[in-house]
């Protein structure tokens, strides 16, 4: 497979996953406001914090109100991580590899972008945001379903899956990091109804609420963090995503499990092993925020190694000496 093709399908699926994650975060936040109507601006700021682009947002809008945040995260063409920008980038990548993906995938992706780019979408997002962002999520899930059911599960499909899993792991770490950082210091709210509502929102941001409750009866910060990071079976936990990405990487290289034939396999395998042999008690004792911050850096390093190994791209973040 040409490196250009592999790069395009990898990023096409990362962008689709990114758009779906942003839509879910906004949708969960809208529902959270129904239970916590006071200090609404306070509840919109974390959505921008997750992206790490507060400075860019504040240049155009100093107030973190619902309309400003939705415009920024959904329709701002000048912001590369807005839903519209992500779908535009995914569509361009998909257009360049139409001979690789199925016609159903391309038609859905093209229509998805065109409908969002239509002026009526902005009106709907402002007048009925609950329905609008649910539609975004469902269309993203439909794209994933079309990919799994209409595309041969060969090299291209495996690159697509790696892109999805890497993006999903990154976004799960970011939503957990921001929410934990903002909620934990409020000692007077611990074990109160408000505390439970907020941590329920954290779980729903990762579509994890029902699966978490099947395994744990009580919602506590430690258990929520442990579930979203280390659960081996939940499809949006960081450990599960990294494990699936490694399986796809081995399939592409034809290397047996437990081996590492290139720098991408080495770094991904090391990250997977660390997740398997670390538990939430150890993480909390050393600092959850510090752990998640380091994890995000390592995910970027793995992404750079994949680019170097398969796409002939130099990573933006150079590996530290202890990663060699």
Coordinates of C-alpha atoms in Angstrom, one line a residue:
X1 CA 0.0 0.0 0.0
X2 CA 1.2 3.5 -0.8
X3 CA 2.2 5.6 2.2
X4 CA 0.0 8.4 0.9
X5 CA -3.0 6.1 1.0
X6 CA -2.2 4.7 4.4
X7 CA -1.8 8.2 5.8
X8 CA -5.1 9.4 4.2
X9 CA -7.2 6.6 5.6
X10 CA -5.5 6.8 9.0
X11 CA -6.3 10.5 9.3
X12 CA -9.8 10.2 7.7
X13 CA -10.9 8.0 10.6
X14 CA -9.1 10.1 13.2
X15 CA -11.0 13.1 12.1
X16 CA -14.4 11.3 12.1
X17 CA -13.7 10.0 15.6
X18 CA -12.6 13.5 16.7
X19 CA -15.8 15.1 15.3
X20 CA -18.0 12.4 17.0
X21 CA -16.2 13.0 20.4
X22 CA -16.7 16.7 20.2
X23 CA -20.4 16.2 19.5
X24 CA -20.8 13.8 22.4
X25 CA -19.1 16.2 24.8
X26 CA -21.4 19.0 23.8
X27 CA -24.5 16.7 24.0
X28 CA -23.6 15.5 27.5
X29 CA -22.9 19.1 28.7
X30 CA -26.4 20.1 27.4
X31 CA -28.0 17.4 29.5
X32 CA -25.8 18.3 32.5
X33 CA -27.2 21.8 32.4
X34 CA -30.7 20.5 32.9
X35 CA -29.7 19.3 36.4
X36 CA -27.3 22.1 37.2
X37 CA -28.8 25.3 35.7
X38 CA -26.7 27.8 37.7
X39 CA -23.3 29.2 36.7
X40 CA -23.8 28.0 33.1
X41 CA -20.6 29.6 31.8
X42 CA -18.7 27.5 34.3
X43 CA -20.0 24.3 32.6
X44 CA -19.1 25.4 29.0
X45 CA -15.5 26.3 29.7
X46 CA -14.3 22.7 30.3
X47 CA -15.4 21.8 26.7
X48 CA -12.9 24.3 25.4
X49 CA -10.3 23.2 28.0
X50 CA -10.5 19.7 26.7
X51 CA -9.2 20.9 23.3
X52 CA -6.4 22.9 24.8
X53 CA -7.3 25.8 22.7
X54 CA -8.6 28.3 25.3
X55 CA -6.3 31.0 24.0
X56 CA -7.7 30.8 20.5
X57 CA -11.3 30.8 21.7
X58 CA -10.8 33.8 23.9
X59 CA -9.4 35.9 21.1
X60 CA -12.8 36.0 19.5
X61 CA -15.1 35.5 22.5
X62 CA -14.1 36.2 26.1
X63 CA -17.4 34.7 27.4
X64 CA -17.9 31.0 27.7
X65 CA -21.6 30.9 26.9
X66 CA -23.5 28.2 25.1
X67 CA -23.8 29.9 21.7
X68 CA -20.1 31.0 21.5
X69 CA -18.8 27.6 22.5
X70 CA -21.1 25.7 20.1
X71 CA -20.1 28.1 17.2
X72 CA -16.4 27.6 18.0
X73 CA -16.4 23.8 18.5
X74 CA -18.9 23.1 15.7
X75 CA -18.8 25.6 12.9
X76 CA -15.6 27.6 13.0
X77 CA -13.8 26.9 9.8
X78 CA -10.7 28.7 11.0
X79 CA -10.4 26.3 13.9
X80 CA -8.9 23.0 12.8
X81 CA -10.6 20.9 15.4
X82 CA -14.1 22.1 15.0
X83 CA -16.6 19.5 13.9
X84 CA -17.0 21.1 10.5
X85 CA -13.2 21.4 10.0
X86 CA -12.8 17.8 11.0
X87 CA -15.4 16.6 8.5
X88 CA -13.9 18.7 5.8
X89 CA -10.5 17.2 6.4
X90 CA -12.0 13.7 6.6
X91 CA -13.9 14.3 3.3
X92 CA -10.7 15.5 1.5
X93 CA -8.8 12.4 2.7
X94 CA -11.7 10.2 1.7
X95 CA -11.9 11.8 -1.7
X96 CA -8.2 11.1 -2.4
X97 CA -8.7 7.4 -1.7
X98 CA -12.1 6.7 -3.2
X99 CA -10.6 3.6 -4.9
X100 CA -9.8 2.2 -1.5
X101 CA -12.9 2.8 0.5
X102 CA -16.4 1.6 -0.4
X103 CA -18.8 3.7 -2.4
X104 CA -21.2 3.6 0.6
X105 CA -18.5 5.1 2.9
X106 CA -17.8 7.9 0.5
X107 CA -21.4 8.8 -0.2
X108 CA -22.2 8.9 3.5
X109 CA -19.1 11.0 4.3
X110 CA -19.8 13.4 1.5
X111 CA -23.4 13.9 2.5
X112 CA -22.5 14.2 6.1
X113 CA -20.2 17.1 5.4
X114 CA -22.5 18.9 2.9
X115 CA -25.4 18.8 5.2
X116 CA -23.4 20.2 8.1
X117 CA -21.9 22.9 5.9
X118 CA -25.4 24.0 4.9
X119 CA -26.6 27.2 6.6
X120 CA -29.7 25.5 8.1
X121 CA -27.4 23.4 10.3
X122 CA -26.4 26.4 12.4
X123 CA -30.0 27.3 12.9
X124 CA -30.8 23.8 14.1
X125 CA -27.8 23.7 16.4
X126 CA -28.9 26.8 18.1
X127 CA -32.7 26.1 18.3
X128 CA -32.6 22.3 19.0
X129 CA -29.0 21.4 20.0
X130 CA -30.0 18.2 21.8
X131 CA -31.3 16.7 18.5
X132 CA -28.6 18.2 16.4
X133 CA -25.6 16.8 18.2
X134 CA -27.3 13.4 18.6
X135 CA -27.6 13.3 14.8
X136 CA -23.9 14.1 14.5
X137 CA -23.1 11.2 16.8
X138 CA -25.3 8.8 15.0
X139 CA -23.9 9.7 11.6
X140 CA -20.4 9.2 12.9
X141 CA -21.4 5.7 14.2
X142 CA -23.0 4.9 10.9
X143 CA -19.7 5.7 9.1
X144 CA -17.9 3.3 11.4
X145 CA -20.5 0.6 10.8
X146 CA -20.3 1.1 7.0
X147 CA -16.5 0.8 7.2
X148 CA -16.7 -2.5 9.2
X149 CA -19.4 -4.0 7.0
X150 CA -18.5 -2.8 3.5
X151 CA -14.7 -2.7 3.5
X152 CA -12.3 -5.6 3.3
X153 CA -10.5 -6.1 6.6
X154 CA -7.0 -5.8 5.1
X155 CA -4.2 -3.2 5.4
X156 CA -6.4 -0.2 4.7
X157 CA -9.0 -1.2 7.3
X158 CA -6.3 -1.8 9.9
X159 CA -4.8 1.6 9.4
X160 CA -8.3 3.1 9.7
X161 CA -8.8 1.2 13.0
X162 CA -5.5 2.4 14.4
X163 CA -6.4 6.0 13.6
X164 CA -9.8 5.6 15.4
X165 CA -8.3 3.9 18.4
X166 CA -5.5 6.4 18.9
X167 CA -7.9 9.3 18.6
X168 CA -10.4 7.6 21.0
X169 CA -7.7 7.0 23.6
X170 CA -6.5 10.6 23.4
X171 CA -10.0 12.0 23.9
X172 CA -10.8 9.7 26.8
X173 CA -7.7 10.8 28.6
X174 CA -8.5 14.5 27.9
X175 CA -12.1 14.4 29.2
X176 CA -11.0 12.5 32.3
X177 CA -8.1 14.9 32.9
X178 CA -10.1 18.1 32.6
X179 CA -13.1 16.9 34.6
X180 CA -11.0 15.3 37.3
X181 CA -8.9 18.4 37.7
X182 CA -11.9 20.7 37.9
X183 CA -14.1 18.5 40.2
X184 CA -11.7 17.0 42.7
X185 CA -10.6 20.2 44.4
X186 CA -14.2 20.9 45.4
X187 CA -13.9 19.0 48.7
X188 CA -17.2 20.4 50.1
X189 CA -19.1 18.7 47.2
X190 CA -17.6 15.2 47.5
X191 CA -20.3 12.5 47.9
X192 CA -23.0 15.1 47.4
X193 CA -25.8 14.8 44.7
X194 CA -23.9 17.4 42.6
X195 CA -20.7 15.4 42.8
X196 CA -22.5 12.3 41.6
X197 CA -24.2 14.2 38.7
X198 CA -20.9 15.6 37.6
X199 CA -19.1 12.2 37.6
X200 CA -22.0 10.7 35.9
X201 CA -21.5 13.3 33.2
X202 CA -17.8 12.2 32.9
X203 CA -18.9 8.6 32.3
X204 CA -21.6 9.7 29.8
X205 CA -19.0 11.8 27.9
X206 CA -17.3 8.5 27.1
X207 CA -20.6 6.6 26.6
X208 CA -19.6 4.5 29.6
X209 CA -22.3 5.1 32.2
X210 CA -24.3 1.8 31.7
X211 CA -21.2 -0.4 31.4
X212 CA -19.7 1.2 34.5
X213 CA -22.8 0.6 36.5
X214 CA -22.8 -3.1 35.5
X215 CA -19.4 -3.4 37.1
X216 CA -19.5 -0.9 39.9
X217 CA -22.4 0.1 42.1
X218 CA -21.1 3.4 43.4
X219 CA -19.8 6.3 41.4
X220 CA -16.5 7.5 42.9
X221 CA -13.7 9.5 41.2
X222 CA -11.2 6.7 41.8
X223 CA -13.4 4.0 40.3
X224 CA -14.5 6.2 37.3
X225 CA -10.8 7.0 36.5
X226 CA -9.9 3.3 36.9
X227 CA -12.7 2.2 34.6
X228 CA -11.9 4.7 31.8
X229 CA -8.2 4.1 31.9
X230 CA -7.7 0.4 32.7
X231 CA -10.8 -1.6 31.9
X232 CA -9.8 -4.2 29.4
X233 CA -13.2 -4.8 27.9
X234 CA -14.9 -1.4 27.6
X235 CA -14.3 -0.2 24.0
X236 CA -13.5 3.4 25.0
X237 CA -11.2 2.8 27.8
X238 CA -7.6 3.8 27.1
X239 CA -6.2 0.3 27.7
X240 CA -8.7 -1.3 25.4
X241 CA -8.0 1.2 22.6
X242 CA -4.2 0.7 22.8
X243 CA -4.7 -3.0 22.8
X244 CA -6.8 -3.0 19.7
X245 CA -4.4 -0.6 18.0
X246 CA -1.5 -2.9 18.7
X247 CA -3.4 -5.9 17.2
X248 CA -4.0 -3.9 14.0
X249 CA -0.4 -2.9 13.9
X250 CA 0.8 -6.5 14.2
X251 CA -1.6 -7.4 11.3
X252 CA -0.2 -4.8 9.1
X253 CA 3.4 -5.9 9.8
X254 CA 2.7 -9.6 9.9
X255 CA 4.6 -9.8 13.1
X256 CA 3.5 -12.2 15.9
X257 CA 2.1 -10.9 19.2
X258 CA 4.9 -10.1 21.7
X259 CA 7.3 -9.0 19.0
X260 CA 8.3 -5.5 17.8
X261 CA 9.9 -5.1 14.4
X262 CA 9.9 -1.3 14.2
X263 CA 9.8 1.8 16.4
X264 CA 6.0 2.1 16.2
X265 CA 5.5 -1.4 17.5
X266 CA 8.1 -0.9 20.2
X267 CA 6.5 2.3 21.6
X268 CA 2.9 1.1 21.3
X269 CA 3.9 -2.2 22.9
X270 CA 5.6 -0.5 25.8
X271 CA 2.6 1.7 26.4
X272 CA 0.3 -1.3 26.3
X273 CA 2.5 -3.1 28.8
X274 CA 2.5 -0.2 31.2
X275 CA -1.3 0.0 31.1
X276 CA -1.6 -3.7 31.8
X277 CA 0.8 -3.6 34.8
X278 CA -0.4 -0.4 36.4
X279 CA -3.5 0.1 38.5
X280 CA -5.5 3.1 39.6
X281 CA -4.2 3.1 43.2
X282 CA -0.7 3.5 41.9
X283 CA -1.7 6.2 39.6
X284 CA -3.7 8.2 42.2
X285 CA -0.8 7.9 44.7
X286 CA 1.6 9.5 42.2
X287 CA -1.0 12.0 40.8
X288 CA -3.7 11.4 38.2
X289 CA -3.2 14.6 36.4
X290 CA 0.5 14.0 36.0
X291 CA -0.1 10.5 34.8
X292 CA -2.7 11.6 32.2
X293 CA -0.4 14.4 31.0
X294 CA 2.4 11.9 30.5
X295 CA 0.0 9.5 28.8
X296 CA -1.1 12.1 26.3
X297 CA 2.6 12.9 25.5
X298 CA 3.2 9.2 25.0
X299 CA 0.2 8.9 22.7
X300 CA 1.6 11.8 20.6
X301 CA 5.0 10.0 20.5
X302 CA 3.3 6.8 19.3
X303 CA 1.4 8.8 16.6
X304 CA 4.7 10.3 15.5
X305 CA 6.3 6.9 15.3
X306 CA 3.5 5.6 13.2
X307 CA 3.9 8.5 10.9
X308 CA 7.7 8.0 10.6
X309 CA 7.4 4.2 10.1
X310 CA 4.6 4.1 7.6
X311 CA 3.9 7.5 6.2
X312 CA 7.5 8.8 5.9
X313 CA 6.6 11.8 8.1
X314 CA 8.8 13.3 10.8
X315 CA 6.9 13.5 14.1
X316 CA 6.2 17.0 15.5
X317 CA 7.1 15.8 19.0
X318 CA 10.5 14.2 19.3
X319 CA 10.9 11.2 21.6
X320 CA 12.7 11.8 24.9
X321 CA 15.9 9.9 25.6
X322 CA 14.2 7.3 27.8
X323 CA 11.9 6.4 24.9
X324 CA 14.7 5.3 22.6

